[in-house]
One Martini backbone bead per residue (centre of mass of N, CA, C, O) as a GRO file, in nm:
protein
   97
    1SER     BB    1   9.582  -0.359   7.159
    2ALA     BB    2   9.855  -0.556   7.304
    3PHE     BB    3  10.053  -0.501   7.104
    4GLN     BB    4   9.995  -0.173   7.065
    5GLY     BB    5  10.166  -0.158   7.310
    6VAL     BB    6  10.431  -0.234   7.320
    7ARG     BB    7  10.544  -0.149   7.100
    8ASP     BB    8  10.511   0.173   7.293
    9ASP     BB    9  10.676  -0.012   7.507
   10GLU     BB   10  10.972   0.012   7.360
   11GLY     BB   11  11.005   0.306   7.252
   12TRP     BB   12  10.982   0.404   7.491
   13GLN     BB   13  11.277   0.293   7.613
   14ARG     BB   14  11.411   0.427   7.464
   15ARG     BB   15  11.446   0.701   7.498
   16TYR     BB   16  11.477   0.692   7.782
   17GLN     BB   17  11.792   0.597   7.714
   18GLU     BB   18  11.833   0.839   7.607
   19LEU     BB   19  11.777   1.042   7.898
   20LYS     BB   20  11.968   0.929   7.995
   21HIS     BB   21  12.175   0.984   7.786
   22PHE     BB   22  12.180   1.246   7.881
   23ARG     BB   23  12.207   1.289   8.178
   24SER     BB   24  12.499   1.195   8.185
   25LYS     BB   25  12.591   1.458   7.991
   26ASN     BB   26  12.459   1.680   8.168
   27GLY     BB   27  12.252   1.647   8.471
   28HIS     BB   28  11.993   1.629   8.316
   29CYS     BB   29  11.665   1.629   8.130
   30ARG     BB   30  11.639   1.875   8.021
   31VAL     BB   31  11.531   1.847   7.645
   32PRO     BB   32  11.475   2.047   7.405
   33SER     BB   33  11.267   2.044   7.223
   34ASN     BB   34  11.514   2.178   6.966
   35TYR     BB   35  11.692   1.976   6.988
   36ASP     BB   36  11.941   1.860   6.766
   37GLU     BB   37  12.079   1.564   6.861
   38ASN     BB   38  11.745   1.486   6.916
   39LYS     BB   39  11.450   1.592   6.868
   40ALA     BB   40  11.256   1.371   6.950
   41LEU     BB   41  11.376   1.373   7.238
   42GLY     BB   42  11.244   1.636   7.302
   43ARG     BB   43  10.938   1.586   7.239
   44TRP     BB   44  10.892   1.330   7.418
   45VAL     BB   45  10.945   1.505   7.679
   46SER     BB   46  10.671   1.674   7.667
   47LYS     BB   47  10.479   1.496   7.591
   48GLN     BB   48  10.487   1.347   7.889
   49ARG     BB   49  10.432   1.607   8.057
   50SER     BB   50  10.100   1.634   7.889
   51GLU     BB   51  10.033   1.355   7.970
   52TYR     BB   52  10.096   1.389   8.311
   53LYS     BB   53   9.850   1.566   8.303
   54LEU     BB   54   9.619   1.328   8.220
   55LEU     BB   55   9.662   1.150   8.445
   56ILE     BB   56   9.580   1.376   8.664
   57GLU     BB   57   9.293   1.431   8.544
   58ASP     BB   58   9.204   1.118   8.420
   59LYS     BB   59   9.313   1.129   8.155
   60PRO     BB   60   9.362   1.018   7.895
   61SER     BB   61   9.704   0.787   7.873
   62GLN     BB   62  10.025   0.735   7.786
   63MET     BB   63  10.057   0.770   8.107
   64THR     BB   64  10.186   0.566   8.377
   65ILE     BB   65  10.314   0.507   8.658
   66GLU     BB   66  10.509   0.388   8.592
   67ARG     BB   67  10.692   0.568   8.435
   68ALA     BB   68  10.700   0.799   8.638
   69GLU     BB   69  10.852   0.682   8.779
   70ALA     BB   70  11.090   0.639   8.603
   71LEU     BB   71  11.146   0.942   8.585
   72GLU     BB   72  11.161   1.020   8.857
   73ASP     BB   73  11.436   0.844   8.915
   74ILE     BB   74  11.550   1.044   8.678
   75SER     BB   75  11.502   1.370   8.796
   76PHE     BB   76  11.231   1.432   8.656
   77GLU     BB   77  11.041   1.745   8.515
   78TRP     BB   78  10.738   1.869   8.483
   79GLU     BB   79  10.789   2.148   8.557
   80VAL     BB   80  11.032   2.378   8.356
   81LYS     BB   81  10.897   2.670   8.376
   82ASN     BB   82  10.755   2.744   8.674
   83ARG     BB   83  11.035   2.712   8.796
   84ARG     BB   84  11.218   2.930   8.687
   85GLN     BB   85  10.942   3.149   8.725
   86ALA     BB   86  11.038   3.137   8.998
   87HIS     BB   87  11.354   3.231   8.993
   88ASN     BB   88  11.340   3.500   8.881
   89ASP     BB   89  11.170   3.646   9.110
   90LYS     BB   90  11.346   3.629   9.306
   91GLY     BB   91  11.557   3.795   9.113
   92TRP     BB   92  11.390   4.029   9.152
   93GLN     BB   93  11.371   4.069   9.432
   94ARG     BB   94  11.670   4.121   9.497
   95ARG     BB   95  11.716   4.341   9.327
   96TYR     BB   96  11.511   4.540   9.558
   97GLU     BB   97  11.616   4.518   9.847
   0.00000   0.00000   0.00000
């Protein structure tokens, strides 16, 4: 229902504000999924990534273009693992050059 959507959005906005606070404290949005200070935020962040993947694949998703843009405004990274992987590969190459 539309009401459900509004309620969801309130919760989403609250987490978004928490994420902004996390970023101002830590300089990035990579909240660990087992983040002790705010476990719900860690879970929320990984959920945003999977919902975004669904959105891109044109599957039903709670992610909207507006939400995706809001997250990108605060330099949210959609794929943390892959970037780290690429970074490690470069390090590996350097060692063996």
